[in-house]
CSV table of C-alpha atoms and ligand atoms in Angstrom, one decimal:
chain,number,residue,atom,x,y,z
A,1,MET,CA,-61.4,15.0,-319.8
A,2,TYR,CA,-61.6,12.2,-322.3
A,3,ASN,CA,-59.2,11.5,-325.1
A,4,MET,CA,-60.6,13.3,-328.1
A,5,LEU,CA,-59.1,10.9,-330.7
A,6,MET,CA,-60.5,7.9,-328.9
A,7,THR,CA,-64.0,9.4,-328.4
A,8,ARG,CA,-64.4,10.7,-332.0
A,9,ALA,CA,-64.4,7.1,-333.2
A,10,LYS,CA,-67.6,5.1,-333.9
A,11,HIS,CA,-69.5,4.2,-330.7
A,12,ASN,CA,-71.5,1.1,-330.0
A,13,ILE,CA,-74.2,1.9,-327.5
A,14,LEU,CA,-76.0,-1.0,-325.8
A,15,VAL,CA,-79.4,-0.1,-324.3
A,16,PHE,CA,-80.2,-2.9,-322.0
A,17,SER,CA,-83.7,-2.5,-320.5
A,18,ARG,CA,-87.2,-3.8,-320.8
A,19,MET,CA,-87.9,-0.3,-322.4
A,20,ALA,CA,-84.8,-0.5,-324.6
A,21,GLU,CA,-86.5,0.0,-328.0
A,22,ASP,CA,-88.6,2.9,-326.8
A,23,PHE,CA,-85.5,4.7,-325.4
A,24,ALA,CA,-83.4,3.9,-328.5
A,25,ARG,CA,-86.1,5.4,-330.8
A,26,HIS,CA,-85.5,8.8,-329.1
A,27,LEU,CA,-81.7,8.4,-329.6
A,28,GLU,CA,-82.2,8.3,-333.4
A,29,ARG,CA,-82.1,12.1,-333.4
A,30,ILE,CA,-78.5,12.1,-332.2
A,31,LYS,CA,-76.1,12.9,-335.0
A,32,GLY,CA,-72.8,11.2,-335.1
A,33,ASP,CA,-71.3,7.8,-335.8
A,34,LEU,CA,-73.1,5.8,-333.2
A,35,HIS,CA,-74.6,2.4,-333.5
A,36,ILE,CA,-77.4,1.6,-331.2
A,37,HIS,CA,-78.1,-1.9,-330.0
A,38,THR,CA,-81.0,-2.8,-327.9
A,39,ALA,CA,-81.7,-5.8,-325.6
A,40,ARG,CA,-84.4,-6.6,-323.1
A,41,ARG,CA,-82.5,-9.6,-321.7
A,42,SER,CA,-79.0,-11.0,-322.1
A,43,GLY,CA,-80.1,-13.5,-324.7
A,44,ASP,CA,-81.1,-10.6,-327.0
A,45,ILE,CA,-77.7,-8.9,-327.1
A,46,ASP,CA,-76.5,-8.8,-330.7
A,47,ILE,CA,-73.0,-7.4,-330.3
A,48,PRO,CA,-69.9,-9.0,-328.7
A,49,LEU,CA,-69.8,-7.6,-325.1
A,50,GLU,CA,-66.2,-6.4,-325.5
A,51,GLU,CA,-67.3,-4.2,-328.4
A,52,VAL,CA,-69.8,-2.2,-326.3
A,53,ASP,CA,-68.5,1.4,-325.8
A,54,ILE,CA,-71.4,2.9,-323.9
A,55,LEU,CA,-73.9,1.0,-321.7
A,56,VAL,CA,-77.3,2.5,-321.0
A,57,SER,CA,-79.2,0.4,-318.4
A,58,TRP,CA,-80.6,0.3,-314.9
A,59,LEU,CA,-81.0,-3.2,-313.6
A,60,ILE,CA,-78.2,-5.3,-315.1
A,61,ARG,CA,-76.1,-8.1,-313.7
A,62,ALA,CA,-72.5,-7.2,-312.7
A,63,GLU,CA,-71.1,-10.2,-314.6
A,64,LEU,CA,-72.4,-8.8,-317.9
A,65,ILE,CA,-70.8,-5.4,-317.3
A,66,ALA,CA,-67.5,-7.2,-316.3
A,67,LYS,CA,-67.4,-8.7,-319.8
A,68,MET,CA,-67.6,-5.3,-321.5
A,69,LYS,CA,-63.9,-4.9,-321.5
A,70,ASN,CA,-63.8,-1.7,-323.6
A,71,LEU,CA,-66.6,0.1,-321.9
A,72,LYS,CA,-66.0,3.9,-321.7
A,73,TRP,CA,-69.2,5.2,-320.1
A,74,ILE,CA,-72.2,3.7,-318.2
A,75,HIS,CA,-75.4,5.7,-318.0
A,76,SER,CA,-78.1,4.6,-315.5
A,77,LEU,CA,-81.7,4.8,-316.7
A,78,GLY,CA,-82.8,5.4,-313.1
A,79,ALA,CA,-81.8,8.0,-310.5
A,80,GLY,CA,-80.8,5.3,-308.0
A,81,VAL,CA,-77.5,3.6,-308.9
A,82,ASP,CA,-77.2,1.1,-306.0
A,83,VAL,CA,-77.5,-1.9,-308.4
A,84,PHE,CA,-74.2,-0.9,-310.0
A,85,PHE,CA,-72.4,-0.9,-306.6
A,86,ARG,CA,-73.5,-4.5,-305.7
A,87,GLU,CA,-70.2,-5.6,-307.3
A,88,PRO,CA,-68.3,-2.3,-307.7
A,89,GLU,CA,-65.3,-4.0,-309.3
A,90,SER,CA,-67.5,-4.6,-312.4
A,91,ILE,CA,-67.9,-0.9,-313.0
A,92,ARG,CA,-64.1,-0.3,-312.4
A,93,ASP,CA,-63.1,3.2,-313.2
A,94,ILE,CA,-65.7,3.7,-315.9
A,95,PRO,CA,-67.6,7.0,-315.5
A,96,LEU,CA,-71.2,6.4,-314.3
A,97,THR,CA,-73.9,9.0,-314.9
A,98,ARG,CA,-77.5,8.8,-313.9
A,99,THR,CA,-81.0,10.1,-315.0
A,100,ILE,CA,-82.6,13.1,-313.3
A,101,ALA,CA,-85.0,14.1,-316.1
A,102,ASN,CA,-88.6,14.2,-314.8
A,103,LEU,CA,-87.9,12.1,-311.6
A,104,PRO,CA,-87.8,14.9,-309.0
A,105,ALA,CA,-91.0,16.5,-310.4
A,106,LEU,CA,-92.9,13.2,-310.4
A,107,ILE,CA,-91.8,12.0,-307.0
A,108,THR,CA,-92.8,15.4,-305.6
A,109,GLN,CA,-96.3,14.9,-307.0
A,110,TYR,CA,-96.4,11.4,-305.3
A,111,VAL,CA,-95.2,12.8,-301.9
A,112,LEU,CA,-97.5,15.9,-302.1
A,113,GLY,CA,-100.4,13.8,-303.1
A,114,HIS,CA,-100.0,11.5,-300.0
A,115,ILE,CA,-99.4,14.4,-297.6
A,116,LEU,CA,-102.4,16.4,-298.8
A,117,ALA,CA,-104.7,13.3,-298.9
A,118,ASP,CA,-103.6,12.5,-295.3
A,119,ASN,CA,-104.0,16.1,-294.1
A,120,ILE,CA,-107.5,16.4,-295.7
A,121,GLY,CA,-108.5,13.0,-294.4
A,122,ILE,CA,-109.6,11.7,-297.8
A,123,GLU,CA,-109.5,8.0,-296.7
A,124,GLN,CA,-111.5,8.6,-293.5
A,125,HIS,CA,-114.2,10.6,-295.4
A,126,ARG,CA,-114.4,7.8,-298.0
A,127,GLN,CA,-114.8,5.2,-295.2
A,128,ASN,CA,-117.5,7.4,-293.6
A,129,GLN,CA,-119.3,7.7,-296.9
A,130,LEU,CA,-119.4,3.9,-297.2
A,131,LYS,CA,-121.1,3.8,-293.8
A,132,LYS,CA,-123.4,6.8,-294.6
A,133,ASN,CA,-121.8,8.5,-291.6
A,134,TRP,CA,-121.9,12.3,-291.6
A,135,GLU,CA,-118.9,13.0,-289.4
A,136,TRP,CA,-117.0,16.2,-289.1
A,137,LEU,CA,-113.3,15.6,-289.3
A,138,PRO,CA,-110.7,18.2,-288.5
A,139,PHE,CA,-108.9,19.7,-291.5
A,140,ASN,CA,-106.0,21.9,-290.5
A,141,ASP,CA,-104.1,24.1,-292.9
A,142,ILE,CA,-101.0,22.3,-293.9
A,143,ASN,CA,-98.9,25.4,-293.1
A,144,SER,CA,-99.2,24.3,-289.4
A,145,LYS,CA,-97.3,21.1,-290.2
A,146,THR,CA,-93.6,20.3,-290.3
A,147,VAL,CA,-92.1,18.1,-292.9
A,148,LEU,CA,-88.7,16.4,-292.4
A,149,ILE,CA,-87.0,15.6,-295.7
A,150,VAL,CA,-84.2,13.0,-295.3
A,151,GLY,CA,-81.9,13.3,-298.3
A,152,THR,CA,-81.7,16.9,-299.7
A,153,GLY,CA,-80.5,16.1,-303.2
A,154,GLU,CA,-82.3,16.5,-306.5
A,155,ILE,CA,-85.5,14.9,-305.2
A,156,GLY,CA,-85.5,16.2,-301.6
A,157,ARG,CA,-84.9,19.8,-302.7
A,158,ARG,CA,-87.7,19.7,-305.2
A,159,ILE,CA,-90.1,18.4,-302.6
A,160,GLY,CA,-89.0,21.1,-300.2
A,161,ALA,CA,-89.4,23.9,-302.8
A,162,THR,CA,-92.9,22.6,-303.7
A,163,LEU,CA,-94.0,22.4,-300.0
A,164,LYS,CA,-92.9,26.1,-299.7
A,165,HIS,CA,-95.9,27.0,-301.9
A,166,PHE,CA,-98.1,25.9,-299.0
A,167,ASP,CA,-95.9,27.7,-296.5
A,168,VAL,CA,-95.0,24.4,-294.8
A,169,ALA,CA,-92.1,24.4,-292.4
A,170,THR,CA,-89.4,22.1,-293.7
A,171,THR,CA,-86.3,20.5,-292.2
A,172,GLY,CA,-83.7,18.6,-294.1
A,173,ILE,CA,-81.2,15.9,-293.2
A,174,SER,CA,-78.3,15.0,-295.4
A,175,ARG,CA,-74.8,13.5,-295.1
A,176,SER,CA,-73.1,16.9,-295.2
A,177,GLY,CA,-75.9,18.9,-293.5
A,178,ARG,CA,-75.3,21.7,-296.0
A,179,GLN,CA,-78.0,24.3,-296.4
A,180,VAL,CA,-79.9,24.0,-299.7
A,181,GLU,CA,-82.4,26.1,-301.5
A,182,GLY,CA,-86.0,25.1,-300.9
A,183,ILE,CA,-85.6,23.7,-297.4
A,184,ASP,CA,-85.7,25.9,-294.3
A,185,THR,CA,-82.9,24.4,-292.3
A,186,CYS,CA,-80.7,21.4,-292.9
A,187,TYR,CA,-78.7,19.2,-290.5
A,188,GLU,CA,-76.4,16.2,-290.5
A,189,PHE,CA,-77.9,12.8,-289.6
A,190,SER,CA,-76.6,13.2,-286.0
A,191,HIS,CA,-79.6,15.5,-285.5
A,192,TRP,CA,-82.1,12.8,-286.4
A,193,ASN,CA,-83.7,12.4,-283.0
A,194,ALA,CA,-84.7,16.0,-282.5
A,195,ALA,CA,-85.8,16.5,-286.1
A,196,ALA,CA,-87.8,13.2,-286.2
A,197,SER,CA,-89.6,13.8,-282.9
A,198,TRP,CA,-90.7,17.2,-284.2
A,199,ALA,CA,-91.9,16.3,-287.7
A,200,ASP,CA,-95.5,15.6,-288.7
A,201,TYR,CA,-94.4,14.0,-292.0
A,202,LEU,CA,-91.0,12.4,-292.7
A,203,VAL,CA,-90.0,11.9,-296.3
A,204,ILE,CA,-87.1,9.5,-297.0
A,205,THR,CA,-85.3,10.2,-300.3
A,206,LEU,CA,-82.0,8.5,-299.4
A,207,PRO,CA,-80.0,6.6,-301.9
A,208,LEU,CA,-78.9,3.1,-300.9
A,209,THR,CA,-75.2,3.0,-300.1
A,210,LYS,CA,-72.9,1.2,-297.7
A,211,GLU,CA,-73.5,4.1,-295.2
A,212,THR,CA,-77.3,4.3,-295.6
A,213,GLN,CA,-78.1,0.6,-295.4
A,214,ASN,CA,-80.3,0.2,-292.2
A,215,LEU,CA,-79.4,3.8,-291.3
A,216,ILE,CA,-82.9,4.2,-289.9
A,217,GLY,CA,-82.9,1.4,-287.4
A,218,LYS,CA,-84.8,0.5,-284.3
A,219,ALA,CA,-83.5,3.5,-282.2
A,220,GLU,CA,-84.1,6.0,-285.1
A,221,LEU,CA,-87.6,4.7,-285.6
A,222,GLY,CA,-88.2,5.0,-281.9
A,223,ALA,CA,-87.4,8.7,-282.1
A,224,ILE,CA,-90.2,9.4,-284.6
A,225,ASN,CA,-93.2,11.4,-283.4
A,226,PRO,CA,-95.9,8.7,-282.9
A,227,GLU,CA,-98.4,11.0,-284.7
A,228,ALA,CA,-96.2,11.3,-287.8
A,229,MET,CA,-96.7,9.7,-291.2
A,230,LEU,CA,-93.5,8.2,-292.8
A,231,ILE,CA,-93.1,8.2,-296.6
A,232,ASN,CA,-90.2,6.2,-298.0
A,233,VAL,CA,-89.5,6.8,-301.7
A,234,GLY,CA,-85.7,6.3,-301.5
A,235,ARG,CA,-84.8,2.7,-301.0
A,236,GLY,CA,-86.3,0.0,-298.8
A,237,LYS,CA,-83.0,-1.1,-297.3
A,238,VAL,CA,-82.3,2.3,-295.6
A,239,ILE,CA,-84.9,1.4,-293.0
A,240,ASP,CA,-84.9,-1.7,-290.7
A,241,GLU,CA,-88.1,-3.2,-292.1
A,242,ALA,CA,-88.7,-5.6,-289.2
A,243,ALA,CA,-88.4,-2.7,-286.7
A,244,LEU,CA,-90.7,-0.6,-288.9
A,245,ILE,CA,-93.3,-3.3,-289.0
A,246,SER,CA,-93.2,-3.6,-285.2
A,247,ARG,CA,-93.6,0.2,-284.7
A,248,LEU,CA,-96.5,0.4,-287.2
A,249,ARG,CA,-98.2,-2.7,-285.6
A,250,SER,CA,-98.1,-1.2,-282.2
A,251,GLY,CA,-99.3,2.2,-283.5
A,252,LYS,CA,-96.1,3.9,-282.4
A,253,ILE,CA,-95.9,5.4,-285.9
A,254,ARG,CA,-99.3,6.5,-287.1
A,255,LYS,CA,-99.0,5.7,-290.7
A,256,ALA,CA,-96.5,4.8,-293.5
A,257,VAL,CA,-96.6,5.2,-297.2
A,258,LEU,CA,-94.0,2.9,-298.8
A,259,ASP,CA,-92.9,2.7,-302.4
A,260,VAL,CA,-89.7,0.8,-301.9
A,261,PHE,CA,-88.9,-2.4,-300.0
A,262,HIS,CA,-86.1,-4.7,-298.9
A,263,GLU,CA,-87.3,-7.2,-301.5
A,264,GLU,CA,-89.1,-6.1,-304.7
A,265,PRO,CA,-91.7,-7.2,-305.7
A,266,LEU,CA,-92.8,-7.3,-302.1
A,267,PRO,CA,-93.3,-11.0,-301.2
A,268,SER,CA,-97.0,-11.9,-300.6
A,269,ASP,CA,-96.2,-13.1,-297.0
A,270,ASN,CA,-94.7,-9.8,-296.0
A,271,PRO,CA,-96.7,-8.5,-293.0
A,272,LEU,CA,-96.7,-4.9,-294.5
A,273,TRP,CA,-99.3,-5.9,-297.0
A,274,SER,CA,-102.0,-6.3,-294.3
A,275,LEU,CA,-101.2,-3.5,-291.9
A,276,PRO,CA,-104.2,-1.1,-291.9
A,277,ASN,CA,-101.9,1.9,-291.4
A,278,VAL,CA,-99.7,1.2,-294.4
A,279,VAL,CA,-100.1,2.3,-298.0
A,280,ILE,CA,-98.1,0.2,-300.4
A,281,THR,CA,-97.2,1.2,-304.0
A,282,PRO,CA,-95.0,-0.9,-306.3
A,283,HIS,CA,-91.9,1.3,-306.8
A,284,VAL,CA,-93.8,3.8,-309.0
A,285,ALA,CA,-93.3,7.1,-307.1
A,286,ALA,CA,-91.4,8.2,-310.2
A,287,VAL,CA,-91.0,6.5,-313.6
A,288,THR,CA,-88.4,7.7,-316.1
A,289,ASP,CA,-89.9,9.7,-319.0
A,290,LEU,CA,-87.9,8.2,-321.9
A,291,LYS,CA,-88.1,11.2,-324.1
A,292,LEU,CA,-86.8,13.6,-321.4
A,293,SER,CA,-84.2,11.0,-320.3
A,294,ALA,CA,-83.0,10.5,-323.9
A,295,ALA,CA,-82.6,14.3,-324.3
A,296,GLU,CA,-80.6,14.4,-321.1
A,297,PHE,CA,-78.4,11.5,-322.5
A,298,ALA,CA,-78.0,13.3,-325.8
A,299,VAL,CA,-76.5,16.4,-324.1
A,300,ASN,CA,-74.1,14.2,-322.2
A,301,TYR,CA,-73.2,12.3,-325.4
A,302,GLU,CA,-72.2,15.6,-327.0
A,303,ARG,CA,-70.0,16.3,-324.0
A,304,PHE,CA,-68.6,12.8,-324.2
A,305,ILE,CA,-67.5,13.2,-327.8
A,306,ASN,CA,-66.1,16.6,-327.1
A,307,GLY,CA,-64.1,15.3,-324.3
A,308,GLU,CA,-65.9,17.4,-321.7
A,309,ASN,CA,-66.9,16.4,-318.2
A,310,LEU,CA,-70.1,14.5,-318.0
A,311,LEU,CA,-73.2,15.9,-316.2
A,312,ASN,CA,-75.0,14.0,-313.4
A,313,LEU,CA,-71.9,12.0,-312.7
A,314,VAL,CA,-72.0,9.6,-309.7
A,315,ASP,CA,-69.3,9.9,-307.1
A,316,LYS,CA,-67.9,6.4,-306.9
A,317,ALA,CA,-66.4,6.8,-303.5
A,318,ARG,CA,-69.8,7.9,-301.9
A,319,GLY,CA,-71.8,5.5,-304.0
A,320,TYR,CA,-74.5,8.1,-305.1
B,1,LIG,P1,-79.0,12.8,-304.8
B,1,LIG,O1,-77.8,12.0,-305.0
B,1,LIG,O2,-79.3,14.0,-305.6
B,1,LIG,O3,-79.2,13.1,-303.2
B,1,LIG,C1,-79.0,12.2,-302.3
B,1,LIG,C2,-79.1,12.8,-300.9
B,1,LIG,O4,-78.9,11.8,-299.9
B,1,LIG,C3,-78.1,13.9,-300.6
B,1,LIG,O5,-78.7,15.0,-299.9
B,1,LIG,C4,-77.1,13.2,-299.7
B,1,LIG,O6,-76.4,14.1,-298.8
B,1,LIG,C5,-78.0,12.3,-298.9
B,1,LIG,N1,-77.3,11.2,-298.3
B,1,LIG,C6,-76.4,10.3,-298.9
B,1,LIG,N2,-75.9,9.5,-298.0
B,1,LIG,C7,-76.3,10.0,-296.7
B,1,LIG,C8,-76.1,9.6,-295.4
B,1,LIG,N3,-75.3,8.6,-295.1
B,1,LIG,N4,-76.7,10.2,-294.4
B,1,LIG,C9,-77.6,11.3,-294.7
B,1,LIG,N5,-77.8,11.7,-295.9
B,1,LIG,C10,-77.2,11.1,-297.0
B,1,LIG,O7,-80.2,11.7,-305.1
B,1,LIG,P2,-81.7,12.0,-305.6
B,1,LIG,O8,-82.3,13.0,-304.8
B,1,LIG,O9,-81.7,12.2,-307.1
B,1,LIG,O10,-82.3,10.5,-305.4
B,1,LIG,C11,-82.4,9.9,-304.2
B,1,LIG,C12,-82.8,8.5,-304.3
B,1,LIG,O11,-84.2,8.4,-304.6
B,1,LIG,C13,-82.2,7.7,-305.4
B,1,LIG,O12,-80.9,7.2,-305.0
B,1,LIG,C14,-83.1,6.5,-305.5
B,1,LIG,O13,-82.7,5.5,-304.6
B,1,LIG,C15,-84.5,7.1,-305.1
B,1,LIG,N6,-85.4,7.2,-306.2
B,1,LIG,C16,-86.6,6.5,-306.1
B,1,LIG,C17,-87.5,6.5,-307.1
B,1,LIG,C18,-88.8,5.8,-306.9
B,1,LIG,O14,-89.5,5.6,-307.9
B,1,LIG,N7,-89.2,5.4,-305.7
B,1,LIG,C19,-87.3,7.3,-308.3
B,1,LIG,C20,-86.0,8.0,-308.3
B,1,LIG,C21,-85.1,7.9,-307.3
B,1,LIG,P3,-75.4,15.3,-299.3
B,1,LIG,O15,-76.3,16.4,-299.9
B,1,LIG,O16,-74.7,15.8,-298.2
B,1,LIG,O17,-74.5,14.7,-300.4
B,2,LIG,C1,-85.1,4.7,-309.1
B,2,LIG,C2,-85.7,5.2,-310.3
B,2,LIG,O1,-83.9,5.0,-308.8
B,2,LIG,O2,-86.9,4.8,-310.6
B,2,LIG,O3,-85.8,4.1,-308.3
B,2,LIG,O4,-85.1,6.0,-311.0
């Protein structure tokens, strides 16, 4: 609970983002004594940093946050909050919330799109068309496939629940291994080998934390069913990228759809660009809808001024 007297006062909100003005426009509906400042880069900030009460951002340097000495709340404009934990001392004991909004729905469409396209063989049919090649390709009902969802949080659960409409068998892996709605059976990561060797599609939706960095290493990649397609929409650094390249090159993993990478933008000399069995997208599996996200923020702002617990709070100890 927050101190009512303190939180009833005027609040300076700094929206620091390349979409700052668009997001701030939606905040104008919020009633109350709040002053919204927007900045796309540090040079644009028009308020002394120690006067910022609430920071709304996603990609921001720790040194800037460290100078906001009176910060009372940080809200991430993205679902992944790993950037804030690069230098955790900068966020101190300040509550950190994150955006959910449209992200699980959108990322589900991305994942489903790629799974269905692969299962139907859209790319092979297109290649055949270009060669005027009338070739019958097998097209099995997706309900005969198994999808392993690694990370059964907001995004993983939504993907699982949507796959259920196609009667797909789903397995989940999470830190706790707790059973969740929308996924048939969930396990802890210690069951990776069995689950990965069984799956036709593996969907990684893990956050990047100290524990998940390189969690899927050479041995774990080695356990994946060679016929499987791997989709990574979580964070690039949860997979050992060099080991992944080697497995893909030797065909020991059939195909990968990658939206996130160790380094973004993906450097032009990264071998992933030219592997024929890799589909690369530039971290677009889900993009925050600013109106929905502002509405989510507005609900939390009301809770903030009423001294209530904030929603979508990040657990600082776990880092997600
Ligand atoms: P949640 O916090 O809701 O869920 C995270 C899941 O990961 C939980 O199931 C958690 O387990 C599991 N997990 C955490 N640590 C481990 C571990 N060490 N071993 C196994 N499982 C673990 O996150 P969201 O679903 O909302 O988002 C997931 C990630 O997706 C974000 O952090 C972000 O990186 C990424 N993302 C990518 C986008 C894109 O455009 N590509 C867009 C939006 C998000 P448990 O349930 O036991 O706590
Ligand atoms: C992310 C996001 O965390 O886009 O990647 O929200």
